[in-house]
Short mmCIF file of C-alpha atoms (C1' of nucleotides) in Angstrom, two decimals:
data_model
loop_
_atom_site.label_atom_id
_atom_site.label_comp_id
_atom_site.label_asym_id
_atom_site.label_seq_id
_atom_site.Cartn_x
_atom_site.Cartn_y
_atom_site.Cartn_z
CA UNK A 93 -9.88 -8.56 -27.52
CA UNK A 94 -7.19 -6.66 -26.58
CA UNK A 95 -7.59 -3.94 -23.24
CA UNK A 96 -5.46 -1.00 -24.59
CA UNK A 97 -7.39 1.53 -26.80
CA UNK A 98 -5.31 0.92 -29.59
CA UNK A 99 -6.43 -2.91 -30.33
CA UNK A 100 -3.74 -3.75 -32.50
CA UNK A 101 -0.33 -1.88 -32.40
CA UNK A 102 2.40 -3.85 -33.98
CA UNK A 103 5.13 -3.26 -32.30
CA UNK A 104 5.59 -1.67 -28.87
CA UNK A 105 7.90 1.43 -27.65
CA UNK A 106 9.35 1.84 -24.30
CA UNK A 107 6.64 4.85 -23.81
CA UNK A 108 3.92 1.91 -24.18
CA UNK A 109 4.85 0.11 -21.49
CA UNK A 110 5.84 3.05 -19.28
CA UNK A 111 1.99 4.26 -20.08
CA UNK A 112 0.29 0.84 -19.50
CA UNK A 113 2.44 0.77 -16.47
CA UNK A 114 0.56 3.85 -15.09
CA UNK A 115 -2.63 2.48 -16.12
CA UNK A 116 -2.51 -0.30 -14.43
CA UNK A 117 -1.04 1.63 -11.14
CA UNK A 118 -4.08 3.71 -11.33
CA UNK A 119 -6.58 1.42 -10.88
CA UNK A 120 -4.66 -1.79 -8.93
CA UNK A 121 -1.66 0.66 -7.38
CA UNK A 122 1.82 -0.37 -7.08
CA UNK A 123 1.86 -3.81 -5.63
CA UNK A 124 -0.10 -4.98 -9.04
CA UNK A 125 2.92 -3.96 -11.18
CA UNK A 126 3.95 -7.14 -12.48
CA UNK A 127 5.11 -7.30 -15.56
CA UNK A 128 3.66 -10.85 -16.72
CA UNK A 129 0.03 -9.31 -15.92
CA UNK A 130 1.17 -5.80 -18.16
CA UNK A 131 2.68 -8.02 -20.87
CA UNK A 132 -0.77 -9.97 -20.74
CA UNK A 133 -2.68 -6.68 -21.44
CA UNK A 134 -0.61 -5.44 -23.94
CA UNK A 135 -1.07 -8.56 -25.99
CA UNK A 136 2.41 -9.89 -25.75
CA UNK A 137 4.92 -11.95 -23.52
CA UNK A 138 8.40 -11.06 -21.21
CA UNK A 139 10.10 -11.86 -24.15
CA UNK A 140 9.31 -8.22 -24.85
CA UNK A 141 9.19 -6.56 -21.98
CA UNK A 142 12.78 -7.38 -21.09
CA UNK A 143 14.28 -5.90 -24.27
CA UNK A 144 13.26 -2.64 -23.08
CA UNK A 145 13.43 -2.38 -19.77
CA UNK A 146 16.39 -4.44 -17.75
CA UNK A 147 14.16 -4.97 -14.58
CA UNK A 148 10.86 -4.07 -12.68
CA UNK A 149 11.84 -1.19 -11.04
CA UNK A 150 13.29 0.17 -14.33
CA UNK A 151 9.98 0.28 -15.51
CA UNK A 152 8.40 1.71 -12.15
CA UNK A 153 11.37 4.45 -12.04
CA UNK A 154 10.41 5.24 -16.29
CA UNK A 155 6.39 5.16 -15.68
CA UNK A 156 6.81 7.55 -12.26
CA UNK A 157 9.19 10.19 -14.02
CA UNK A 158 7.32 10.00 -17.41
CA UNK A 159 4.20 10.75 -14.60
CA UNK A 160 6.30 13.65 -12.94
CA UNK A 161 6.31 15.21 -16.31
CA UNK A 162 4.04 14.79 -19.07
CA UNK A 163 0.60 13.70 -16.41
CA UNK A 164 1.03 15.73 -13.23
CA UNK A 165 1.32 19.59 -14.43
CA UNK A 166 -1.41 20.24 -15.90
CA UNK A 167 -3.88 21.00 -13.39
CA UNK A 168 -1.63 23.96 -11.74
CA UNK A 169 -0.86 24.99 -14.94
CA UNK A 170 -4.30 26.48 -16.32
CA UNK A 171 -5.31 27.90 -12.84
CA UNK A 172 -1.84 30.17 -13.01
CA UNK A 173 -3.92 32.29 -15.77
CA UNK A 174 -6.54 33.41 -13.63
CA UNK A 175 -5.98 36.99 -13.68
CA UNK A 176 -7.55 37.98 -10.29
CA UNK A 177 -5.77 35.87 -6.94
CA UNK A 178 -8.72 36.17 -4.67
CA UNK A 179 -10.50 33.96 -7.59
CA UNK A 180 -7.61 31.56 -8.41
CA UNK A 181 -8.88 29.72 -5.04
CA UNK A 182 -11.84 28.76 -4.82
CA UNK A 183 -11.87 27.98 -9.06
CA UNK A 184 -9.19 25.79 -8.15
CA UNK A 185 -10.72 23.62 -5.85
CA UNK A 186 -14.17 23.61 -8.00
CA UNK A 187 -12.05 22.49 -11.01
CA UNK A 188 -10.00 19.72 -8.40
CA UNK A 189 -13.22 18.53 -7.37
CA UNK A 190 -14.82 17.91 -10.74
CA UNK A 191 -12.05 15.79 -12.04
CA UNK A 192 -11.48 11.95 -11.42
CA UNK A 193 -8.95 10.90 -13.60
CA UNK A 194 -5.96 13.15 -12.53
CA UNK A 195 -6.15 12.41 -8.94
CA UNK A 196 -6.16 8.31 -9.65
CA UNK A 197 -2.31 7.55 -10.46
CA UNK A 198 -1.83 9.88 -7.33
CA UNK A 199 -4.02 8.48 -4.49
CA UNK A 200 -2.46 5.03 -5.92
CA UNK A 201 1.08 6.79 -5.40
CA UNK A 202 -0.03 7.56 -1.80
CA UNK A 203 -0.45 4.08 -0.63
CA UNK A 204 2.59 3.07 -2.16
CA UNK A 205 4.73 5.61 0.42
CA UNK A 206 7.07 2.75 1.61
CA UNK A 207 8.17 2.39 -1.97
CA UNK A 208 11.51 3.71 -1.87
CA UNK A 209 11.00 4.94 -5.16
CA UNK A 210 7.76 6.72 -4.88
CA UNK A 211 8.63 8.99 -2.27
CA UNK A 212 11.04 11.45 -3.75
CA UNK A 213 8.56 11.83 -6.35
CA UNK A 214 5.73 12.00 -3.98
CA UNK A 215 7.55 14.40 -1.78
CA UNK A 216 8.64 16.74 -5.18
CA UNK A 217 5.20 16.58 -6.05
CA UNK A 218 3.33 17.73 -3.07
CA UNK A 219 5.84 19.82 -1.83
CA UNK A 220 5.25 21.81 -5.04
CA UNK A 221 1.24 22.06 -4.86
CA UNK A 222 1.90 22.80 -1.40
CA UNK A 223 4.02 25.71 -2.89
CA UNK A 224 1.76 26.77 -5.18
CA UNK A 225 -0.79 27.35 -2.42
CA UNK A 226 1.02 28.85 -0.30
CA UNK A 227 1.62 31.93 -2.72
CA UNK A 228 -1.93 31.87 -3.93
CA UNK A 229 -2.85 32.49 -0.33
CA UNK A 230 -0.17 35.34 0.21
CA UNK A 231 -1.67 36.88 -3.02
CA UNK A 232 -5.11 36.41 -1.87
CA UNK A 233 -4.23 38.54 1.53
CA UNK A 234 -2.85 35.73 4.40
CA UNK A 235 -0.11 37.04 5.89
CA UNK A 236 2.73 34.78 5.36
CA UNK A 237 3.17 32.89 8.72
CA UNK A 238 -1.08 32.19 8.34
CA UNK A 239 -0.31 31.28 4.46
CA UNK A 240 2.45 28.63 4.75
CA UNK A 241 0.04 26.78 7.35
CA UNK A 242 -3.44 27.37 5.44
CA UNK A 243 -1.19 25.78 2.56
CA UNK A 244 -0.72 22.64 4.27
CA UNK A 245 -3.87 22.49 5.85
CA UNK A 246 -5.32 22.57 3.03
CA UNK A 247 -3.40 20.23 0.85
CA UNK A 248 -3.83 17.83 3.79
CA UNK A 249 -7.48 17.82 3.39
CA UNK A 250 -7.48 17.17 -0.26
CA UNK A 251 -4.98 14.42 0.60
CA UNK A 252 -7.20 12.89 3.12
CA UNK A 253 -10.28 13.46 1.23
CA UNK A 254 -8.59 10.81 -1.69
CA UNK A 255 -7.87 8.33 0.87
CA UNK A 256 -11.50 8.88 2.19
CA UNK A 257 -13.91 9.07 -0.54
CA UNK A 258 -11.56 7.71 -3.20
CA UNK A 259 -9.63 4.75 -2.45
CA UNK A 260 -11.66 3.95 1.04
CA UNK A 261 -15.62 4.12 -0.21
CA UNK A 262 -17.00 6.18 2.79
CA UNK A 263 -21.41 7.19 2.62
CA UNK A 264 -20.39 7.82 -0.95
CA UNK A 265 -21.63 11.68 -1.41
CA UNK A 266 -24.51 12.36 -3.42
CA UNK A 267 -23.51 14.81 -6.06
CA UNK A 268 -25.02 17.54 -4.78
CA UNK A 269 -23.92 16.65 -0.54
CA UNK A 270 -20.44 16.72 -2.79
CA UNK A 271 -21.12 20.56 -3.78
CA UNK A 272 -22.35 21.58 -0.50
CA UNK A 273 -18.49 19.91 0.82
CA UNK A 274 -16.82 21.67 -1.64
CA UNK A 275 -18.47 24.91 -1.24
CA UNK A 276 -18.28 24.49 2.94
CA UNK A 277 -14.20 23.95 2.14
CA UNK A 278 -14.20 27.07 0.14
CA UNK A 279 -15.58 29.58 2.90
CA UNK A 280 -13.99 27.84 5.22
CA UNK A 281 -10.30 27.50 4.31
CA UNK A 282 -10.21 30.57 1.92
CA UNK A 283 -10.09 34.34 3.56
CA UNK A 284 -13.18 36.62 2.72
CA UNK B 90 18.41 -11.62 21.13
CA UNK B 91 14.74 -11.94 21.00
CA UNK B 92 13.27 -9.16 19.29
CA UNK B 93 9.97 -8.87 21.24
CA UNK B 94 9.54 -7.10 24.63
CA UNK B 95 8.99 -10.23 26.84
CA UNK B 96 12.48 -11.89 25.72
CA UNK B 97 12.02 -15.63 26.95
CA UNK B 98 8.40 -16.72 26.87
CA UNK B 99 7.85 -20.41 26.58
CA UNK B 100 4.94 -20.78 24.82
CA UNK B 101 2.94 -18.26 22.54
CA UNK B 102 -1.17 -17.24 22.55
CA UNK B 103 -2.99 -16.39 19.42
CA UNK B 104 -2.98 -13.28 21.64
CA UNK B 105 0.37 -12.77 21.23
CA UNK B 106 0.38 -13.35 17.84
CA UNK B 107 -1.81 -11.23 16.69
CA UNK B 108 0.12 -8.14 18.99
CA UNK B 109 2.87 -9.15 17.15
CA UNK B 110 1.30 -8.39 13.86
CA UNK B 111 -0.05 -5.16 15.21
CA UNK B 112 3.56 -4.32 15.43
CA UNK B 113 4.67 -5.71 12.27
CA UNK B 114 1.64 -3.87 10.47
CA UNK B 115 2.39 -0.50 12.61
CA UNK B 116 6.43 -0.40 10.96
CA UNK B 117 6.29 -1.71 7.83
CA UNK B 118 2.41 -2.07 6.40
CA UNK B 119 0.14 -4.72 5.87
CA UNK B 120 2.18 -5.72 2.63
CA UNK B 121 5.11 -6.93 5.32
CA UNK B 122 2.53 -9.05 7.33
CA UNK B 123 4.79 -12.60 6.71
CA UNK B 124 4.49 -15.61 8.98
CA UNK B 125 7.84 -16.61 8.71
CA UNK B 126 8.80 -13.13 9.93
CA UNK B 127 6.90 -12.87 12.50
CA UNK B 128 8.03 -16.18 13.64
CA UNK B 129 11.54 -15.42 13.49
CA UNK B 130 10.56 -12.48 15.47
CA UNK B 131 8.82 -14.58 17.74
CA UNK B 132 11.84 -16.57 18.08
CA UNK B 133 9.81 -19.75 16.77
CA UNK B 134 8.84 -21.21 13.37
CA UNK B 135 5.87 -21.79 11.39
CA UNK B 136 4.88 -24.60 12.76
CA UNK B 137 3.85 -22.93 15.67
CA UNK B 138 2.06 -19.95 13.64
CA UNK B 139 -0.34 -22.63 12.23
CA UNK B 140 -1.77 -24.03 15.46
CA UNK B 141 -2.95 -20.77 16.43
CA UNK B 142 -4.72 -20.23 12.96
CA UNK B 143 -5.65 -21.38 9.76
CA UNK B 144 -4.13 -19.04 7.52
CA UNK B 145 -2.34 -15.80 7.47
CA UNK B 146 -5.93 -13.84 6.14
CA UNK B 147 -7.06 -15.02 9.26
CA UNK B 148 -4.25 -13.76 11.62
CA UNK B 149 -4.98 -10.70 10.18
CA UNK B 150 -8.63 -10.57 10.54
CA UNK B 151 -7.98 -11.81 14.26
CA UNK B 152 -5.62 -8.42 14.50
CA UNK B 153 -7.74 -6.00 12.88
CA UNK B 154 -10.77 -6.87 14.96
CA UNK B 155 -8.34 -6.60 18.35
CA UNK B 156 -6.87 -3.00 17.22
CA UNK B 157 -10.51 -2.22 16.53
CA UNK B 158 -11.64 -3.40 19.87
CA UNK B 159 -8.74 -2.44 22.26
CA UNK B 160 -6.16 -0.35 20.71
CA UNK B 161 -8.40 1.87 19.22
CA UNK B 162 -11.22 3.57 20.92
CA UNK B 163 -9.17 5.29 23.55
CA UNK B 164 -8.30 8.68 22.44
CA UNK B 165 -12.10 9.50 22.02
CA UNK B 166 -12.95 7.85 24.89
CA UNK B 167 -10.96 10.50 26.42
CA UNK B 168 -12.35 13.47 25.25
CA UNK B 169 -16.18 13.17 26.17
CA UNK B 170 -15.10 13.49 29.99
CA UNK B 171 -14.39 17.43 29.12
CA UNK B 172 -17.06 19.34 30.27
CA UNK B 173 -17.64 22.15 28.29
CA UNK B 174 -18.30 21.64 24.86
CA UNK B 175 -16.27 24.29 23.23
CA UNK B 176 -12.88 23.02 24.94
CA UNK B 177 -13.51 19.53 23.54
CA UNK B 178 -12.04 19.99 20.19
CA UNK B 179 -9.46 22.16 20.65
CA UNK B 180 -8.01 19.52 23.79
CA UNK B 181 -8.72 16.73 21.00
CA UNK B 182 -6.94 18.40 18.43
CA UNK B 183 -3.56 18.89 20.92
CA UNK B 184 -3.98 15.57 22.21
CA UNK B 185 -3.90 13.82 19.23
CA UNK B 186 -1.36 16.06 17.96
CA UNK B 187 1.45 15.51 20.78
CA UNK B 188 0.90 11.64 20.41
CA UNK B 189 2.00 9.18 18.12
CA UNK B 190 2.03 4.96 18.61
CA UNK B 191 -1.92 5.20 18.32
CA UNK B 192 -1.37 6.83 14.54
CA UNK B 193 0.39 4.68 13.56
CA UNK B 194 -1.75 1.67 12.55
CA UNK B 195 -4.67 3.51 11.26
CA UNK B 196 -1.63 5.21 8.51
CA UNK B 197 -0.29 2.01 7.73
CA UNK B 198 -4.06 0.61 7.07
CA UNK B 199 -4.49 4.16 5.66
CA UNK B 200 -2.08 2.40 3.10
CA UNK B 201 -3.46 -0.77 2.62
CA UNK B 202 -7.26 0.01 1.48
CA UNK B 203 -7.41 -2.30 -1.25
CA UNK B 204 -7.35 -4.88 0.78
CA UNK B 205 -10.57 -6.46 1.35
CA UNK B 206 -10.26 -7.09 5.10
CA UNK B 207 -9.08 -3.74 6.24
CA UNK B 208 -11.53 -1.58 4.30
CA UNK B 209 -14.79 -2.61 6.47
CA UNK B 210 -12.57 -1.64 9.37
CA UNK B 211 -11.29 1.79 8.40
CA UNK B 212 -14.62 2.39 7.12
CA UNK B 213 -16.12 1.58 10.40
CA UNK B 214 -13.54 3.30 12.32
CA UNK B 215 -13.41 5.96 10.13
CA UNK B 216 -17.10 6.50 10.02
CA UNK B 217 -17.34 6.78 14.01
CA UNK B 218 -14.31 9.58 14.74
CA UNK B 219 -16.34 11.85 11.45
CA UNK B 220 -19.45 10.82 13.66
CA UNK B 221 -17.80 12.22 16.99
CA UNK B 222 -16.45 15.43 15.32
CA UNK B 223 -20.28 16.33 13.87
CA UNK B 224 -21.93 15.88 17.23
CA UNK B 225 -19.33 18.00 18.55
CA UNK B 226 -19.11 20.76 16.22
CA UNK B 227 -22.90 21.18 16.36
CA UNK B 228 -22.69 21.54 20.19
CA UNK B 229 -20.01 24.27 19.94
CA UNK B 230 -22.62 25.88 18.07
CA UNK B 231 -22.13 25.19 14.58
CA UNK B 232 -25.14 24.94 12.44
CA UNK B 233 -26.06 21.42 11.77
CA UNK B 234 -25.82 21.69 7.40
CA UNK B 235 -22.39 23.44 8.73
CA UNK B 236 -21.53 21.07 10.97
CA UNK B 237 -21.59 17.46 9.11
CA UNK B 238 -19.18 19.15 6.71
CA UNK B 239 -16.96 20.35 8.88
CA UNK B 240 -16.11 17.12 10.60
CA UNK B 241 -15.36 15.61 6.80
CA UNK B 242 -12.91 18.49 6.10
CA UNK B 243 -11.41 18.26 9.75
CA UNK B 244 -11.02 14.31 9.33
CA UNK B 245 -9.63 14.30 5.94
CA UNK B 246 -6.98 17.26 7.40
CA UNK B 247 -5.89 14.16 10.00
CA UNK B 248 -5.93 11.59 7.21
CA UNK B 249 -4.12 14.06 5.07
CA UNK B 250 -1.40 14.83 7.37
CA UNK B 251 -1.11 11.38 8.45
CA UNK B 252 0.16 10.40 5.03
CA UNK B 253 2.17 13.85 4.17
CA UNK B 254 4.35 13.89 7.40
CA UNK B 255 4.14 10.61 8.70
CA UNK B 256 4.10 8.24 5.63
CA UNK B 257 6.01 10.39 3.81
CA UNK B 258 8.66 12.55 4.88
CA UNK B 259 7.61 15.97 3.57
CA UNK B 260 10.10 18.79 5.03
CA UNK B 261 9.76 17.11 8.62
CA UNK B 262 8.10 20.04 10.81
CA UNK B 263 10.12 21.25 13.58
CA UNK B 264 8.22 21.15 17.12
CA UNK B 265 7.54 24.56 16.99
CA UNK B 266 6.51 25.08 13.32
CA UNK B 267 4.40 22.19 14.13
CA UNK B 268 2.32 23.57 16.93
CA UNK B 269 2.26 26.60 15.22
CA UNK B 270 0.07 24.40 12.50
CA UNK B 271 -2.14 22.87 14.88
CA UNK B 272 -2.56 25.93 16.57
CA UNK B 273 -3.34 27.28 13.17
CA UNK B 274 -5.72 24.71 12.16
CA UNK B 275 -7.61 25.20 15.65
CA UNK B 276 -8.35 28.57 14.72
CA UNK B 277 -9.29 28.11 11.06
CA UNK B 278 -11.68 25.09 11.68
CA UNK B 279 -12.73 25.48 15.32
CA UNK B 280 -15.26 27.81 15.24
CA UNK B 281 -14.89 31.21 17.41
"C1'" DG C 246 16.33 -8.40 -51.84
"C1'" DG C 247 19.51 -9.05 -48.68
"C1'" DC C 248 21.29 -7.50 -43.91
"C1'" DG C 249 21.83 -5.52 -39.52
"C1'" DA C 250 19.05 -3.74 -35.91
"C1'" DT C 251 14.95 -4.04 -33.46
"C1'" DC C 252 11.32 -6.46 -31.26
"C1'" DC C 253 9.22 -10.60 -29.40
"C1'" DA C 254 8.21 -15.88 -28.00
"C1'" DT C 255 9.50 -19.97 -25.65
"C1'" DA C 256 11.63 -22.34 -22.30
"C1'" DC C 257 14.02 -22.38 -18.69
"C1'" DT C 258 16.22 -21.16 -13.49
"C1'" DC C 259 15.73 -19.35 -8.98
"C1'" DA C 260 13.91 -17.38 -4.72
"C1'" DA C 261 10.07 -16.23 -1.65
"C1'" DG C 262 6.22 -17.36 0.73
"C1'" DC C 263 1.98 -19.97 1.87
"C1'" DG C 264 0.25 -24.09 3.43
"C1'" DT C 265 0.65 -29.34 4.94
"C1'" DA C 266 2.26 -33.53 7.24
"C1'" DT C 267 4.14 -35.56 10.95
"C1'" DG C 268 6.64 -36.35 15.04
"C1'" DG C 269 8.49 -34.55 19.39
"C1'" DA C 270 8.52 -31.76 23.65
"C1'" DA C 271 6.23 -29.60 27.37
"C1'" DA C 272 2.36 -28.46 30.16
"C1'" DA C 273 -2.10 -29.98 32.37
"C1'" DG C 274 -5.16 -33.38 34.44
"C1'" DA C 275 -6.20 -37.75 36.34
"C1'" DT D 283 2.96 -41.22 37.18
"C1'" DC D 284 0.82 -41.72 33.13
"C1'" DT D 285 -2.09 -39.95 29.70
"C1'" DT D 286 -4.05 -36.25 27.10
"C1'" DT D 287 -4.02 -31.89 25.42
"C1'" DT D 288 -1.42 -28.08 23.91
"C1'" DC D 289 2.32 -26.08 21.55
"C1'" DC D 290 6.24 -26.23 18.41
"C1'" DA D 291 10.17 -27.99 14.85
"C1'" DT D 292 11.47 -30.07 10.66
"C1'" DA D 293 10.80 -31.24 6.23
"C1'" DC D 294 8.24 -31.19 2.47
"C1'" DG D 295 4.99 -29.54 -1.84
"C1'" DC D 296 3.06 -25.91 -4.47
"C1'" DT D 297 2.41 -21.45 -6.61
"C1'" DT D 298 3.84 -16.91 -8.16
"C1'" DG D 299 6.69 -13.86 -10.13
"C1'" DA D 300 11.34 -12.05 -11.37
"C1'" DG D 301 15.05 -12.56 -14.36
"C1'" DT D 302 17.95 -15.21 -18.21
"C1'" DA D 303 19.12 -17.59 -22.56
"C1'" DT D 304 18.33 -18.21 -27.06
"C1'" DG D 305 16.28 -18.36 -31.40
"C1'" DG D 306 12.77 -16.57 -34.53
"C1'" DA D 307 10.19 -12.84 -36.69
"C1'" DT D 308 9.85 -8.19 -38.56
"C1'" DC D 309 11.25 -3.61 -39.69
"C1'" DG D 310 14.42 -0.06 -41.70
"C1'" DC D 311 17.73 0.70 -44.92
"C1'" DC D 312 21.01 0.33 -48.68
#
DNA sequence: GGCGATCCATACTCAAGCGTATGGAAAAGA
DNA sequence: TCTTTTCCATACGCTTGAGTATGGATCGCC
């Protein structure tokens, strides 16, 4: 009966709500945080929801931060121990591409931009990532003023390919027309 | 005291309404499409708002299908007049760089893709530009497997930068750094 | 096993925004 | 000029969703 995967919790923590809050960002985005709907799926009323958060955007600020954290690291994080920089690339974008469930809360995020609270997490975010490439680049052999550019061109595309294939339901790739994209972006955006 | 560009006009067209939403949509998203705004914009009320249509879904069905007709299909209009095949994408790519107003709807619809109206638009929309850029890359000579590809990763670099520095504020490109980037991204996509 | 702290339900108020009803003004035709 | 069509204002009803007030239930603890 109940929508959460634990069916009958008795009470409810601040974390709870800030994690249902996510949930329900990921799939509806922003504009369906209210919190009648998340009290609803949780199984229980306002009542509730006001004792542990004083308004709305309380809860929105909580969910985005806890997101910041705990939800958004990972991905960089286990591509940092790949010994050899000329393969941290391309095994990067083959592990991006394979995985749905990371990318969800932030393609949601990016229609959300005139939030004002969404953007100086959105901007910390991808400003990071965009980081991140831009060093993997220099270590894979760009020279700098080619790297900081190859960095954003390429963070754009994987921006605009959310929007696109995500969130927008454009033709749809087959999985393998997928592959043959994501192997195409490899040659082409990463330096032999 | 009237907010619009023709300061007195008598009386209103659904024309004129719908330009008006156009506008609305352009600076503040779909989400801000009210009728008592615009009408106070308009420098009338909602009385007048209903003659012209039924409901508000339908004033912004009526503006969709007008930015898809007339607002829209210039810049690649444009473009096929350039002779030589191999100067076509580059002079797109600059073009579209150096202008703005036109980007401006397709981001803020960019933004609003779970709404059922918009998403048969931006699909359709979307679908023809990734059409233009395949038939051009193939006749500058890329191979057509290579080509099809290509134009996705090119278009999802425009949607992607669309939300990073025009959405969002990410660290605001100077003019130079930002030709540099297009310049850059002419080289790394366009091929030699 | 009682008691304070924690968590929740019920019942409200209030504002925003869509849509309707109706009458009046202004243009267009005759 | 007089009538008809077109356009708009005012005043309403209705729904949704945020936030508040208050009392009841349940847990932790002594």
């Amino acid at each position: 009966m109940n929508a959460s995967s634990k069916p009958e919790r008795t009470r409810l923590s601040a974390e709870d709500w800030e994690e249902a809050a996510l949930g329900l960002i990921a799939d509806q985005g922003v504009g369906a945080l209210a919190v009648e709907a998340l009290a609803r799926q949780l199984g229980v009323t306002k009542g509730s929801f006001y004792w542990h958060f004083r308004t709305r955007e309380a809860l929105l600020l909580a969910a985005l931060e806890r997101w910041e954290q705990y939800g958004e690291r990972e991905v960089l994080g286990q591509i940092e121990t790949i010994a050899d920089p000329r393969e941290r690339l391309p095994e990067l974008f083959r592990r991006v591409a394979h995985e749905l469930r990371p990318h969800r809360v932030y393609a949601a995020l990016l229609k959300a931009l005139d939030h004002p609270l969404v953007v100086p997490v959105m901007a910390r975010v991808s400003q990071r990532r965009t980081d991140f490439l831009n060093t993997a680049y220099r270590e894979a052999g760009l020279p700098p003023e080619d790297a900081i550019n190859r960095a954003r061109l390429t963070y754009a595309a994987y921006v605009g390919f959310l929007q696109l294939n995500f969130t927008l339901g454009l033709p749809r790739l087959g999985h393998d027309e997928f592959d043959a994209y994501i192997e195409h972006m490899i040659a082409t955006l990463i330096p032999a």
